[in-house]
PDB file of C-alpha atoms in Angstrom:
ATOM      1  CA  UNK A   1     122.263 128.710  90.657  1.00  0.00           C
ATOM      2  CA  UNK A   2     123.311 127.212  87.176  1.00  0.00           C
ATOM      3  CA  UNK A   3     121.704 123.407  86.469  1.00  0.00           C
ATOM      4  CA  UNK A   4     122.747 120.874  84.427  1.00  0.00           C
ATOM      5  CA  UNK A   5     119.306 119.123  84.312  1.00  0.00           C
ATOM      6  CA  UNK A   6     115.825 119.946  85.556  1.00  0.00           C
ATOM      7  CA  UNK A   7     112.547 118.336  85.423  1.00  0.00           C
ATOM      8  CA  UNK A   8     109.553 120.811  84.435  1.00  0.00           C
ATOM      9  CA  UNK A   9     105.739 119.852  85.799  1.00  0.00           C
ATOM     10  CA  UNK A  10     103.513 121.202  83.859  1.00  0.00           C
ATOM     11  CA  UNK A  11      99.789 121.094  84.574  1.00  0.00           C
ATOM     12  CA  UNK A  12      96.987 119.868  82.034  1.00  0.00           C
ATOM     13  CA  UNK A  13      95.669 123.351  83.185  1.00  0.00           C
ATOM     14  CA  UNK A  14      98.605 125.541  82.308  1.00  0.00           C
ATOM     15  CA  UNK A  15      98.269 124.112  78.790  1.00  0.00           C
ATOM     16  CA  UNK A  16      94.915 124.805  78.565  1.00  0.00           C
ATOM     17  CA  UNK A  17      92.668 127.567  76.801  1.00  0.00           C
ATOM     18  CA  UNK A  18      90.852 130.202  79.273  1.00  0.00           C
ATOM     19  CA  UNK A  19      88.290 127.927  80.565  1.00  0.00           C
ATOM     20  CA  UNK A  20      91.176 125.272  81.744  1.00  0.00           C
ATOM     21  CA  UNK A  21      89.768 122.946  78.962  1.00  0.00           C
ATOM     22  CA  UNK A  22      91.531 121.630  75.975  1.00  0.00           C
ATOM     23  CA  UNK A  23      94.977 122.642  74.397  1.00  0.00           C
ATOM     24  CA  UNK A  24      95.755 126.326  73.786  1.00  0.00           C
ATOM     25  CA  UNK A  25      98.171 125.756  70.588  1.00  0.00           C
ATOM     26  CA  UNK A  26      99.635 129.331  71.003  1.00  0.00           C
ATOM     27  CA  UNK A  27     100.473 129.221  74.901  1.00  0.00           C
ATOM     28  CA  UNK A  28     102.070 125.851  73.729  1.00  0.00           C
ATOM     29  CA  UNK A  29     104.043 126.998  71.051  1.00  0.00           C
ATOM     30  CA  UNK A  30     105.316 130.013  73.516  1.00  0.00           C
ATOM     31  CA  UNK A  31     106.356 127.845  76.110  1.00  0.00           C
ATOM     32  CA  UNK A  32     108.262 125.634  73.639  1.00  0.00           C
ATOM     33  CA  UNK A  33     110.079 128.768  72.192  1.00  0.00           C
ATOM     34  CA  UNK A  34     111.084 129.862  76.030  1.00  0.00           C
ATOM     35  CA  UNK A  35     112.143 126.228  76.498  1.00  0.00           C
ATOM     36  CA  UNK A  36     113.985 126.107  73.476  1.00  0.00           C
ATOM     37  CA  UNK A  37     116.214 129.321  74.453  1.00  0.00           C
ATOM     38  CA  UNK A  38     117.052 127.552  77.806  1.00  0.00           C
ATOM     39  CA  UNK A  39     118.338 124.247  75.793  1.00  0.00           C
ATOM     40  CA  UNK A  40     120.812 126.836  73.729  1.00  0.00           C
ATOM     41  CA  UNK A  41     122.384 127.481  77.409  1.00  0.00           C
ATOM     42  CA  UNK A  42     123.156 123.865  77.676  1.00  0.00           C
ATOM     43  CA  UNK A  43     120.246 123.130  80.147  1.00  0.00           C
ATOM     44  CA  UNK A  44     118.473 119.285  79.957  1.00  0.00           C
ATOM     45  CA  UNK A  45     115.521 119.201  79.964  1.00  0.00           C
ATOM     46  CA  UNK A  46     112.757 116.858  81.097  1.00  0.00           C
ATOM     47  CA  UNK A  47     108.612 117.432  81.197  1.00  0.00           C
ATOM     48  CA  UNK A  48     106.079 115.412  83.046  1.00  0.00           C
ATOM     49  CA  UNK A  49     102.585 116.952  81.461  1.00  0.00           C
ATOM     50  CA  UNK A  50      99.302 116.621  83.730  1.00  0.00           C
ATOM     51  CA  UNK A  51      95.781 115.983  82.018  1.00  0.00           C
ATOM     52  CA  UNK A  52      93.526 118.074  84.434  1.00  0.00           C
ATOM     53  CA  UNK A  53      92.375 119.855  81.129  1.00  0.00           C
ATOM     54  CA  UNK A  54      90.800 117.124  79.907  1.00  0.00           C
ATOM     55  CA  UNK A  55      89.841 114.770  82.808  1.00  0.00           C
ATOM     56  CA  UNK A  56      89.401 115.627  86.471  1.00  0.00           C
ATOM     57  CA  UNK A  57      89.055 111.491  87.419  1.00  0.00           C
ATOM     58  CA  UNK A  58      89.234 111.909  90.947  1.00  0.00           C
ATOM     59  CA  UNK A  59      85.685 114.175  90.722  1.00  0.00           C
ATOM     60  CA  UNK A  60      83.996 111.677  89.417  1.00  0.00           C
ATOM     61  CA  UNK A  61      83.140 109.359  92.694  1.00  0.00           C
ATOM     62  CA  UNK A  62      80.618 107.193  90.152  1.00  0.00           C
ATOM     63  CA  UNK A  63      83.240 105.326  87.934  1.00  0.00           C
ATOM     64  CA  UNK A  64      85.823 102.823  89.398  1.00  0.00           C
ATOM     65  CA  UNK A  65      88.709 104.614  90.574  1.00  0.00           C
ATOM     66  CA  UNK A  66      91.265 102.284  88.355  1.00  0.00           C
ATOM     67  CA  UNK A  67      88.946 103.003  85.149  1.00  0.00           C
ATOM     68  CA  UNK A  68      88.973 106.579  85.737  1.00  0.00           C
ATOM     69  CA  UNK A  69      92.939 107.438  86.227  1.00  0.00           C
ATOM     70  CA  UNK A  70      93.289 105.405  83.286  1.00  0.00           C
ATOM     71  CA  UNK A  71      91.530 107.734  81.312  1.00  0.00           C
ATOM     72  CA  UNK A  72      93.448 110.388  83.005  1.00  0.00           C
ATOM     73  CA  UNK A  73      96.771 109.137  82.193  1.00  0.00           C
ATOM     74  CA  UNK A  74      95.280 109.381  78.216  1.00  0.00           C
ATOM     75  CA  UNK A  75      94.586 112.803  78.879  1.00  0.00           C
ATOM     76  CA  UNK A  76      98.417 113.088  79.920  1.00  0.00           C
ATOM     77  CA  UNK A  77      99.384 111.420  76.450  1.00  0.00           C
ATOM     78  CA  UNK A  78      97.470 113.768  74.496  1.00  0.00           C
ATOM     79  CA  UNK A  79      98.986 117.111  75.884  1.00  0.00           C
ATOM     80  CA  UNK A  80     102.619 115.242  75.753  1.00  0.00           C
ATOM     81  CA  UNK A  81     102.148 114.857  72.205  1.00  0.00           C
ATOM     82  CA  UNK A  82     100.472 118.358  71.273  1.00  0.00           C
ATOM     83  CA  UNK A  83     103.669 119.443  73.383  1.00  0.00           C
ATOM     84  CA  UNK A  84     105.542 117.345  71.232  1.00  0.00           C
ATOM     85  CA  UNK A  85     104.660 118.829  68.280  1.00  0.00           C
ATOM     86  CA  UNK A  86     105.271 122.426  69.515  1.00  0.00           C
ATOM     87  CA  UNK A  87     108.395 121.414  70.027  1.00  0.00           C
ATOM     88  CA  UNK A  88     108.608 120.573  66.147  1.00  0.00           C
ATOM     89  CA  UNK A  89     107.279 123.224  65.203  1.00  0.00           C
ATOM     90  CA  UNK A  90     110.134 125.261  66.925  1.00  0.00           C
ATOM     91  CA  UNK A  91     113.032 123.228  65.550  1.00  0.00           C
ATOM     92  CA  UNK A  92     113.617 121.316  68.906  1.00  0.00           C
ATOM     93  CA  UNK A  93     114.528 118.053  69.111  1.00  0.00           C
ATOM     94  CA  UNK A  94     111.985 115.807  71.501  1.00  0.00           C
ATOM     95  CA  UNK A  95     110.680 112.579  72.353  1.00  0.00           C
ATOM     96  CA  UNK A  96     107.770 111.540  74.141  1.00  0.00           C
ATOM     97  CA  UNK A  97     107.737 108.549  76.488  1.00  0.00           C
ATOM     98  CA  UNK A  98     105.239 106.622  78.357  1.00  0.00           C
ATOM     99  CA  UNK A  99     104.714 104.523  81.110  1.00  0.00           C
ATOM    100  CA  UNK A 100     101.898 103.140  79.471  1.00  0.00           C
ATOM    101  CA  UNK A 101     102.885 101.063  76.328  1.00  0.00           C
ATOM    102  CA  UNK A 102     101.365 102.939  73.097  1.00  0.00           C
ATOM    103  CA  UNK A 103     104.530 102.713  70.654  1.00  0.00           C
ATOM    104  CA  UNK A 104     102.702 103.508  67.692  1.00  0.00           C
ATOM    105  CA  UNK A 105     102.797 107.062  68.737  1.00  0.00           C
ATOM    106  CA  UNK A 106     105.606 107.104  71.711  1.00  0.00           C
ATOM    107  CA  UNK A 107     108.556 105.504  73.041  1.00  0.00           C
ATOM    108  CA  UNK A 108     107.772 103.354  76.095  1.00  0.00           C
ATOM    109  CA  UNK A 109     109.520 104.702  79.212  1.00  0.00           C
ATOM    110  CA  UNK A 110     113.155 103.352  79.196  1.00  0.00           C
ATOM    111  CA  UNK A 111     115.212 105.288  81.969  1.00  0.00           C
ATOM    112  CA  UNK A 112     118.600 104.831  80.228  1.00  0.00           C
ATOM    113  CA  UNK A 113     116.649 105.969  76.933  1.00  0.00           C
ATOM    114  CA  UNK A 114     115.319 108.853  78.434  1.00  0.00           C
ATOM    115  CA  UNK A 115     119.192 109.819  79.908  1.00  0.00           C
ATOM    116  CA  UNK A 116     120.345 109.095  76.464  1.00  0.00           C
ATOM    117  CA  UNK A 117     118.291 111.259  74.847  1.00  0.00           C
ATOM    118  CA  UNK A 118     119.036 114.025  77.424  1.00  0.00           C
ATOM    119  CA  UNK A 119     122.540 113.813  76.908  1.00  0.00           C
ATOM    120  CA  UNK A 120     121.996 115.082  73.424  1.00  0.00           C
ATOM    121  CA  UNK A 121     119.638 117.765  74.992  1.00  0.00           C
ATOM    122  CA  UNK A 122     116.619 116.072  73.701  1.00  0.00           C
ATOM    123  CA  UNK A 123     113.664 117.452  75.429  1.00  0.00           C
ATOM    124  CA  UNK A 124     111.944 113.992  76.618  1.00  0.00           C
ATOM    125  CA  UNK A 125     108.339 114.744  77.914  1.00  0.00           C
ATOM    126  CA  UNK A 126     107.073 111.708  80.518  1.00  0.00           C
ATOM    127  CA  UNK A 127     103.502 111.000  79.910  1.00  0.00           C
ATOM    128  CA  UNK A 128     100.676 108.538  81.698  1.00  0.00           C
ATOM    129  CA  UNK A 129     102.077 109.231  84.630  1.00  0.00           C
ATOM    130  CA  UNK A 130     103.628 106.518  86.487  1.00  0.00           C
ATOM    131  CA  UNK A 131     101.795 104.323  84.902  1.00  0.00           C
ATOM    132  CA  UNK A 132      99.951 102.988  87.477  1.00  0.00           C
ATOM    133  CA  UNK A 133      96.581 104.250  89.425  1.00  0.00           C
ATOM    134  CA  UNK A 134      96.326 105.996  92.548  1.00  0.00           C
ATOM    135  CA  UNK A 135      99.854 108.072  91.700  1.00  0.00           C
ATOM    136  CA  UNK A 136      99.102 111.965  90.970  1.00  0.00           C
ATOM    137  CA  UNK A 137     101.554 113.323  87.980  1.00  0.00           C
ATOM    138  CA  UNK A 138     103.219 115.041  91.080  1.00  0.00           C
ATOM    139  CA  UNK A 139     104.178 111.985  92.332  1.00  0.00           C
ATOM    140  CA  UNK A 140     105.142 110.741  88.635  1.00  0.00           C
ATOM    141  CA  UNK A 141     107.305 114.338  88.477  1.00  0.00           C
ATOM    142  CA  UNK A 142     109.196 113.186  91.751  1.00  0.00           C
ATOM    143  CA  UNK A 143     110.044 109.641  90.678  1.00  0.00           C
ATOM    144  CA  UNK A 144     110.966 111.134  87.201  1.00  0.00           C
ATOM    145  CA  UNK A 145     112.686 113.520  88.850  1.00  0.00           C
ATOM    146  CA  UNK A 146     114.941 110.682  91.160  1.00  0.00           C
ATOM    147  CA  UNK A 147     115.462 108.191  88.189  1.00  0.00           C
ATOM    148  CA  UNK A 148     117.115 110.983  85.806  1.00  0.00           C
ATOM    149  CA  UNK A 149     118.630 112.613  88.646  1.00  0.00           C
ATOM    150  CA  UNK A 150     117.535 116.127  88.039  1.00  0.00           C
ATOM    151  CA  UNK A 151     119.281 118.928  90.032  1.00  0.00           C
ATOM    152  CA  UNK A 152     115.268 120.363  90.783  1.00  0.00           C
ATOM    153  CA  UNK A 153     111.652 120.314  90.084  1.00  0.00           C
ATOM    154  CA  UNK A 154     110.041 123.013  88.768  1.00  0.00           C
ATOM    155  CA  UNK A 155     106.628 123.437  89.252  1.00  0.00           C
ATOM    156  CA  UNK A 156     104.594 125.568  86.816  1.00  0.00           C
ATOM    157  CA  UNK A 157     101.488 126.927  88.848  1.00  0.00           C
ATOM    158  CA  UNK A 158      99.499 130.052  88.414  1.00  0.00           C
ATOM    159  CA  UNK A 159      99.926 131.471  91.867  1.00  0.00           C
ATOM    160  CA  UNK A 160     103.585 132.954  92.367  1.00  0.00           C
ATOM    161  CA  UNK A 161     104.245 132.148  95.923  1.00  0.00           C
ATOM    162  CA  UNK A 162     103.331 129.163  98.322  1.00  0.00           C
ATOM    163  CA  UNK A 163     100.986 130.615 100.812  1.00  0.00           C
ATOM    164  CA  UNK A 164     100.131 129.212 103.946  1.00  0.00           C
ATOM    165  CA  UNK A 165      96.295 129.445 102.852  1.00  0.00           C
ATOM    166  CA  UNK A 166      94.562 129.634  99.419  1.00  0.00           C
ATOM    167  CA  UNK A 167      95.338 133.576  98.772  1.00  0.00           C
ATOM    168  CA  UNK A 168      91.985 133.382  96.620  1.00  0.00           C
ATOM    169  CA  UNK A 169      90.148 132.323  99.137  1.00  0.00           C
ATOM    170  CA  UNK A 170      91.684 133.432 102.460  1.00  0.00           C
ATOM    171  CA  UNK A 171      93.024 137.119 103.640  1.00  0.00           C
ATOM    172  CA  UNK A 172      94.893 136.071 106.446  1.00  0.00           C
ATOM    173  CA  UNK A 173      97.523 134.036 104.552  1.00  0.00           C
ATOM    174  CA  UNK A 174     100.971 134.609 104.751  1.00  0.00           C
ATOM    175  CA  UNK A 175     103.815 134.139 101.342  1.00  0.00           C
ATOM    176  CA  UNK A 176     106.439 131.256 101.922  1.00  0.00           C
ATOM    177  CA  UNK A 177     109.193 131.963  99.874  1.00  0.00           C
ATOM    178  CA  UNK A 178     111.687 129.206 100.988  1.00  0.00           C
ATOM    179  CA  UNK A 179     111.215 126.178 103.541  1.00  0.00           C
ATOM    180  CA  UNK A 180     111.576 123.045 103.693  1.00  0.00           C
ATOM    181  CA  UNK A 181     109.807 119.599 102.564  1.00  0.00           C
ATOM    182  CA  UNK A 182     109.537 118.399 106.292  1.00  0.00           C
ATOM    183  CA  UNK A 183     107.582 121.761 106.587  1.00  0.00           C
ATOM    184  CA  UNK A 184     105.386 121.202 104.124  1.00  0.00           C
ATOM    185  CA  UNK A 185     103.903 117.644 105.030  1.00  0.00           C
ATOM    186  CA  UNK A 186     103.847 119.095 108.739  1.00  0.00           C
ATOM    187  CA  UNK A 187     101.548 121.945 107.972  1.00  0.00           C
ATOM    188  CA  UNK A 188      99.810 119.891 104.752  1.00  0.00           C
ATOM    189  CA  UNK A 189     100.611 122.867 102.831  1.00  0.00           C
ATOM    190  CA  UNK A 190      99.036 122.694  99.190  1.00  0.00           C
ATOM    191  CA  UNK A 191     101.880 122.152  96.682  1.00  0.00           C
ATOM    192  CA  UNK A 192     102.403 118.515  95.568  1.00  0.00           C
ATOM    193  CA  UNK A 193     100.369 115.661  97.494  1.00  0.00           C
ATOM    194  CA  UNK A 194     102.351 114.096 100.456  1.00  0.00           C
ATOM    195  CA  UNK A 195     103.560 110.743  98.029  1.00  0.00           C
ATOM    196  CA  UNK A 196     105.204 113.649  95.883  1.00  0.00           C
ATOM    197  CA  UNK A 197     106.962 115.404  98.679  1.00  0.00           C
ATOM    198  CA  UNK A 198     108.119 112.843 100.601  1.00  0.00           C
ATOM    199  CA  UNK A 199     109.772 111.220  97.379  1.00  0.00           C
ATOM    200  CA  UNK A 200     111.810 114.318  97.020  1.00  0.00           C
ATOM    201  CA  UNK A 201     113.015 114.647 100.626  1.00  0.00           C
ATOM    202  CA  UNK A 202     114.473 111.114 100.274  1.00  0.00           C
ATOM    203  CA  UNK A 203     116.233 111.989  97.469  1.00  0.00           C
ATOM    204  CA  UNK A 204     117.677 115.723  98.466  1.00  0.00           C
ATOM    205  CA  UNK A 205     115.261 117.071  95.079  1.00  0.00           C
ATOM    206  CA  UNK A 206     114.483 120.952  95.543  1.00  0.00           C
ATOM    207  CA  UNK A 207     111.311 122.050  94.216  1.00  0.00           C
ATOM    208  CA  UNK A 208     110.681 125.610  93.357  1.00  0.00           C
ATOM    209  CA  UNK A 209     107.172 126.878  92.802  1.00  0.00           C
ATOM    210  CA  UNK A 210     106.655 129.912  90.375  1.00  0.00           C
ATOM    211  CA  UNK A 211     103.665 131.343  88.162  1.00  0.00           C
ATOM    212  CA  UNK A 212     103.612 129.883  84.411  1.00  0.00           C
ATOM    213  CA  UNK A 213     101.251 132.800  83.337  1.00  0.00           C
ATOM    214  CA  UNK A 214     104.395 135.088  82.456  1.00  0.00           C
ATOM    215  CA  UNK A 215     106.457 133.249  80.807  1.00  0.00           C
ATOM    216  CA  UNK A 216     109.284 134.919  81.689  1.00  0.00           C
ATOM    217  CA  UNK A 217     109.318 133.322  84.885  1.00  0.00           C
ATOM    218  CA  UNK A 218     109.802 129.715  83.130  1.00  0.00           C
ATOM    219  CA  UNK A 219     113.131 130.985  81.488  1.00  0.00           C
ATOM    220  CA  UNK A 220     113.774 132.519  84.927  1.00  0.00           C
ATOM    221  CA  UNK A 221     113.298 129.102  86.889  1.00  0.00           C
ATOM    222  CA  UNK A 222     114.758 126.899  84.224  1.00  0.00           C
ATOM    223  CA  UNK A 223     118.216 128.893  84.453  1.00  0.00           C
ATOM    224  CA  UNK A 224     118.394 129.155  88.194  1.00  0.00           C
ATOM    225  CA  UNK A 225     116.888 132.844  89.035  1.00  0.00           C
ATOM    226  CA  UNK A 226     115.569 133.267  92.261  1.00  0.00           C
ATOM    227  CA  UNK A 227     112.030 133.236  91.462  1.00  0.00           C
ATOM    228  CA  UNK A 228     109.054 132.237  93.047  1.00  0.00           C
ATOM    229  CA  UNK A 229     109.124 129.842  96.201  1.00  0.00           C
ATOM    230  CA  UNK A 230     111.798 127.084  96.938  1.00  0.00           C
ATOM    231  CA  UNK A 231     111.402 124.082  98.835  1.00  0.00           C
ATOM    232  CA  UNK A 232     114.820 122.228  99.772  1.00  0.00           C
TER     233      UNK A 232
END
């Protein structure tokens, strides 16, 4: 299936060196050369980056809860702009927005901004989240997802499949390859927290779920290959 525009959730981890801790330059630089091949087809493009390679908040059950996605939606910032300047690197045009105000090094988040820039197959990357506490970057993904009307989510992981059970931890688990989002708050399966997946069942938004680890599957997803699972 051919898309106009899709919304890419990347994970702080997927950005991360080999110990899922701070910014591997070279898988970032790889990932914006991939992305950059799919904007040459005429594809928009849209990223909401996760921080889990920096700060794990929710772990930590000593500091206020407010105080500590705070510091996660920093975390957020800092991979959107190392993204950023992949992008540069790679001759792409990009902007990086944020639903926290910062605008000595980002745009605020301004939805008719961020379609803007899209039309003119700007690459915007969406960091801090929603801006507010208590939302996971899944859940900022979704609403992204809804306000720039995006034809899918595409969910970088590094398992290829949605399994019924954790395949690392389980034996008896059985590959999903397609269902539905009803389906997957039902049976609490382990893709995007409930917030996340109800938002896109509201608002028709397919999700497909592949591994980020070749990154031949993100060129794959981004230009509508069957790859991975789907949830519609």
């Amino acid at each position: 299936m051919k898309y106009k525009r899709v919304l890419i959730k990347l994970s702080g981890e997927s950005l991360a060196k080999e110990n899922n801790t701070g910014i591997d330059f070279d898988k970032l630089l790889s990932i914006a050369g991939v992305i950059k091949e799919c904007i040459n087809e005429e594809i928009e493009i849209a990223i909401v980056v996760g921080g889990g390679n920096f700060w794990r908040g929710r772990s930590n059950t000593m500091m206020d809860s407010t105080t500590s996605d705070h510091i996660g939606m920093l975390g957020t910032t800092m991979n959107a702009l190392a993204l950023n300047d992949a992008f540069i690197q790679k001759g792409v045009n990009s902007r990086v927005q944020t639903s926290i105000e910062m605008r000595q090094i980002a745009e605020p988040y301004i939805r008719n901004r961020a379609l803007k820039h899209l039309d003119k197959k700007r690459v915007v990357i969406f960091g801090c989240g929603t801006g507010s506490p208590f939302f996971s970057t899944d859940t900022a993904a979704a609403l992204r997802a809804a306000e720039i009307k995006a034809d899918i989510i595409l969910k970088a992981t590094n398992v290829d499949y949605i399994y019924t059970k954790d395949p690392r931890k389980y034996t008896d688990f059985e590959v999903i390859k397609e269902t539905s989002h009803l389906r997957v708050i039902k049976d609490k399966l382990k893709v995007m927290d409930l917030t996340a997946i109800s938002l896109c069942m509201e608002n028709n938004i397919p999700i497909r779920v592949f591994n980020i680890n070749n990154l031949d599957n993100l060129k794959k997803a981004i230009i509508g290959e069957e790859i991975g699972s789907l949830i519609k």
